[in-house]
């Protein structure tokens, strides 16, 4: 049975695998002489479901240039497996939606941003078939916003600035600017920005600065995060009050019992802020004859 042109044009390489080595000369690319060629299965279907998820996917329609897809990936560190995944995402999205896809990678450090920017050449080094070129946003190109008026003009960009510059030595000023810009904003706008900023800072030291700013500068604002911050403040305040009260009681008991305190012992009591430790010292003070009896466990 005579094969169709479609079959003949690819099957000839199955019959004569070394043909491509000679054809490459005609095509103008330089490849080393082959040692062997192996015919592999042509079925590229995944044998089992393989879950692949892009972090965020948006379809964006424009006034004059149609629509495009924006795939957004958050990248915290270099990952040699990621370029292959990103190439798969873009190929899949174009195949499924027939709409031009763009890949945006958001980073929080320059080294990762430079690595993510690529470009990554996919294919043989003599003739890469695909070039992966993500758009990259990070501390190297996102502006540092320290001006309140500028932050108010674009609160979303000011938020991204705070997140991408989370490790910047000047992050305190950046966060202070953002909190000041939010004071006059509607609560519906404030809520996602407060929460996203807290998430973006993670467990960095700047996260505590942001929590304090929410508690003080944005005292009008109520949310799970703000209430958690205020509850922690109330708990800390009560604990500190208990500690101060027990320290005063301890000093009073020692004075009534005629126990003379050295300056070092008095300073140790004044400096202690642990209510349970002070409670233990207070109990010992009832029978103590010297400061050593208060501080030394029996």
XYZ file of C-alpha atoms in Angstrom:
298
model
C 0.000 0.000 0.000
C 1.404 3.384 -1.037
C 1.954 5.763 1.906
C 0.611 9.292 1.856
C 3.083 12.188 1.532
C 2.575 12.854 5.240
C 3.711 9.349 6.108
C 6.597 9.335 3.685
C 8.049 12.621 4.861
C 8.602 11.373 8.399
C 8.877 7.608 7.956
C 11.945 7.982 5.792
C 13.784 9.026 8.968
C 12.581 5.855 10.684
C 13.963 3.764 7.852
C 17.170 5.766 7.575
C 17.865 7.431 10.957
C 21.281 8.661 9.833
C 19.682 10.674 7.051
C 19.403 13.730 9.288
C 23.156 13.866 9.688
C 23.548 14.379 5.944
C 20.473 16.635 5.739
C 21.885 18.966 8.390
C 24.654 19.955 5.962
C 22.013 20.992 3.433
C 20.165 22.976 6.100
C 23.303 24.824 7.074
C 23.771 23.624 10.667
C 26.813 21.877 12.010
C 26.275 18.627 13.916
C 28.874 16.067 14.964
C 28.812 12.713 13.109
C 26.306 10.326 14.760
C 27.498 7.191 16.514
C 24.057 5.581 16.644
C 20.351 6.374 16.243
C 17.485 4.743 18.154
C 13.825 4.856 17.185
C 11.727 5.831 20.216
C 7.970 5.469 20.821
C 6.007 8.205 19.068
C 3.162 8.368 21.610
C 3.788 11.491 23.692
C 0.669 11.061 25.820
C 1.392 11.029 29.535
C 1.012 7.425 30.782
C -0.568 8.768 33.976
C -2.038 12.148 34.897
C 0.700 14.649 35.690
C -0.456 17.674 37.640
C 0.959 20.954 36.405
C -0.311 24.237 37.789
C 0.732 27.756 36.957
C 0.549 30.081 39.961
C -1.837 32.599 38.340
C -3.358 32.695 34.855
C -5.145 35.724 33.402
C -6.707 36.453 30.029
C -6.130 40.106 29.188
C -8.095 41.765 26.386
C -6.718 44.895 24.767
C -8.383 47.653 22.768
C -6.363 47.303 19.591
C -4.259 44.146 19.713
C -6.641 41.401 20.731
C -6.166 39.231 23.795
C -3.225 37.522 25.409
C -2.729 35.149 28.328
C -0.585 36.176 31.292
C 0.876 33.332 33.336
C 2.399 34.599 36.599
C 4.902 32.519 38.537
C 6.407 33.353 41.951
C 9.983 32.157 42.195
C 11.835 32.165 45.514
C 15.099 30.567 44.382
C 16.892 29.065 41.399
C 15.368 25.792 40.258
C 16.956 23.958 37.300
C 13.680 22.114 36.638
C 11.585 25.261 36.261
C 12.497 26.292 32.678
C 11.194 22.970 31.367
C 7.949 23.462 33.304
C 7.592 27.039 32.055
C 8.120 25.931 28.451
C 5.440 23.296 28.944
C 3.022 25.875 30.384
C 3.442 28.196 27.410
C 3.108 25.407 24.831
C 0.057 23.981 26.549
C -1.632 27.366 26.922
C -1.084 28.226 23.264
C -2.368 24.804 22.179
C -5.460 25.006 24.398
C -6.486 28.636 23.988
C -4.881 29.605 20.663
C -4.057 32.914 22.322
C -0.528 34.348 22.666
C 0.840 33.551 26.154
C 3.246 35.652 28.204
C 5.130 34.396 31.246
C 5.854 36.784 34.126
C 8.172 35.594 36.904
C 8.197 37.597 40.166
C 11.244 37.331 42.456
C 12.453 38.831 45.725
C 16.209 38.682 45.130
C 18.441 39.778 42.277
C 20.261 36.479 41.783
C 17.032 34.576 41.223
C 15.690 37.340 38.969
C 18.798 37.292 36.773
C 18.614 33.503 36.494
C 14.888 33.516 35.686
C 15.309 36.105 32.912
C 17.227 33.607 30.809
C 16.951 33.319 27.921
C 16.776 29.527 27.977
C 17.506 27.896 24.634
C 15.637 24.627 24.196
C 16.964 22.243 21.588
C 20.335 21.466 20.083
C 22.928 24.153 20.684
C 23.527 24.387 16.924
C 19.878 25.245 16.276
C 17.651 25.817 19.319
C 14.042 25.080 18.390
C 12.536 27.150 21.198
C 13.698 30.154 23.179
C 12.164 30.730 26.600
C 12.205 34.433 27.538
C 10.148 35.186 30.669
C 9.364 38.698 31.766
C 10.882 39.125 35.227
C 9.881 41.539 37.993
C 12.035 41.859 41.080
C 14.177 44.171 43.205
C 16.356 44.930 40.169
C 13.585 46.711 38.247
C 10.598 47.368 40.547
C 10.867 50.962 41.838
C 11.409 51.631 45.532
C 8.446 53.796 46.556
C 9.097 56.066 49.539
C 6.816 58.951 48.554
C 3.276 58.773 49.969
C 1.726 60.695 47.059
C 3.379 58.347 44.587
C 2.164 55.324 46.535
C -1.414 56.659 46.552
C -1.361 56.946 42.748
C -0.834 53.189 42.404
C -1.375 51.232 45.606
C -0.978 47.902 43.824
C 2.486 48.858 42.531
C 3.421 50.198 45.972
C 2.402 46.839 47.450
C 4.459 44.905 44.886
C 7.361 47.238 45.654
C 7.140 46.355 49.350
C 6.949 42.621 48.597
C 9.803 42.491 46.079
C 12.025 44.700 48.264
C 11.273 42.705 51.431
C 14.992 42.249 52.139
C 15.980 45.829 51.277
C 17.780 47.642 54.116
C 15.282 50.477 53.640
C 12.195 48.264 53.848
C 11.048 50.095 56.983
C 10.634 53.347 55.035
C 8.904 51.512 52.181
C 6.366 49.945 54.555
C 5.841 53.228 56.410
C 5.056 54.901 53.074
C 2.575 52.174 52.158
C 0.767 52.315 55.503
C 0.536 56.111 55.277
C -0.885 55.870 51.763
C -3.581 53.469 53.001
C -4.929 55.733 55.748
C -7.427 57.502 53.476
C -8.191 54.508 51.248
C -11.563 52.682 51.387
C -11.592 49.587 53.584
C -12.296 47.373 50.563
C -8.973 48.469 49.080
C -7.044 48.354 52.344
C -7.980 44.766 53.211
C -6.276 42.869 50.352
C -3.204 45.113 50.482
C -2.682 44.564 54.209
C -3.057 40.804 53.843
C -0.925 40.501 50.674
C 1.872 42.576 52.191
C 1.894 40.402 55.304
C 2.055 37.257 53.158
C 4.747 38.700 50.912
C 7.052 39.587 53.803
C 6.859 36.025 55.121
C 9.014 35.444 58.192
C 11.479 38.217 57.445
C 12.169 40.814 60.178
C 10.166 43.316 58.120
C 7.016 41.284 58.811
C 7.045 42.448 62.441
C 7.469 46.054 61.298
C 4.394 45.698 59.093
C 2.359 44.174 61.912
C 3.211 47.114 64.145
C 2.290 49.605 61.424
C -1.072 47.900 60.914
C -1.716 48.020 64.652
C -0.789 51.703 65.023
C -1.057 53.579 61.712
C -4.073 51.592 60.497
C -5.895 51.360 63.828
C -9.200 52.103 62.043
C -8.872 48.967 59.953
C -10.333 45.642 61.088
C -9.399 42.286 59.640
C -8.265 38.872 60.898
C -4.651 40.066 60.697
C -5.220 43.378 62.418
C -7.306 41.776 65.160
C -4.637 39.124 65.671
C -2.016 41.846 66.028
C -4.137 43.794 68.511
C -4.969 40.654 70.500
C -1.258 39.889 70.762
C -0.664 43.428 71.945
C -3.377 43.141 74.595
C -1.989 39.798 75.787
C 1.532 41.214 75.934
C 0.233 44.248 77.800
C -1.549 42.115 80.390
C 1.529 39.908 80.817
C 3.754 42.940 81.282
C 1.307 44.375 83.824
C 1.337 41.130 85.811
C 5.127 41.095 85.793
C 5.364 44.685 87.039
C 2.835 43.989 89.797
C 4.682 40.923 91.032
C 8.019 42.751 90.980
C 6.543 45.484 93.186
C 5.048 42.881 95.546
C 8.380 41.070 95.750
C 10.231 44.254 96.705
C 7.560 45.104 99.303
C 7.744 41.639 100.946
C 11.542 41.743 101.124
C 11.447 45.236 102.614
C 8.872 44.239 105.270
C 10.939 41.198 106.221
C 14.061 43.322 106.582
C 16.003 41.643 103.757
C 18.542 44.111 102.457
C 18.957 44.032 98.673
C 22.202 44.742 96.899
C 22.026 47.050 93.868
C 22.639 43.994 91.658
C 19.730 42.082 93.230
C 17.342 45.040 92.874
C 18.415 45.507 89.222
C 17.776 41.806 88.561
C 14.229 42.072 89.917
C 13.499 45.280 88.011
C 14.793 43.793 84.752
C 12.771 40.575 84.966
C 9.630 40.574 82.808
C 8.679 36.921 83.216
C 5.613 36.771 85.478
C 6.117 33.109 86.435
C 9.742 33.653 87.464
C 8.686 36.616 89.613
C 5.920 34.494 91.155
C 8.524 31.896 92.150
C 10.774 34.581 93.658
C 7.815 36.067 95.507
C 7.006 32.692 97.091
C 10.612 32.265 98.236
C 10.681 35.805 99.601
C 8.109 34.815 102.236
C 10.812 32.850 104.089
C 14.031 34.289 102.650
C 16.732 35.717 104.902
C 18.926 37.012 102.054
C 18.695 37.797 98.311
C 20.476 34.518 97.614
C 17.546 32.627 99.147
C 15.238 34.297 96.596
C 17.257 33.569 93.486
C 18.812 30.196 94.328
C 16.655 27.096 93.753
C 16.632 24.605 96.571
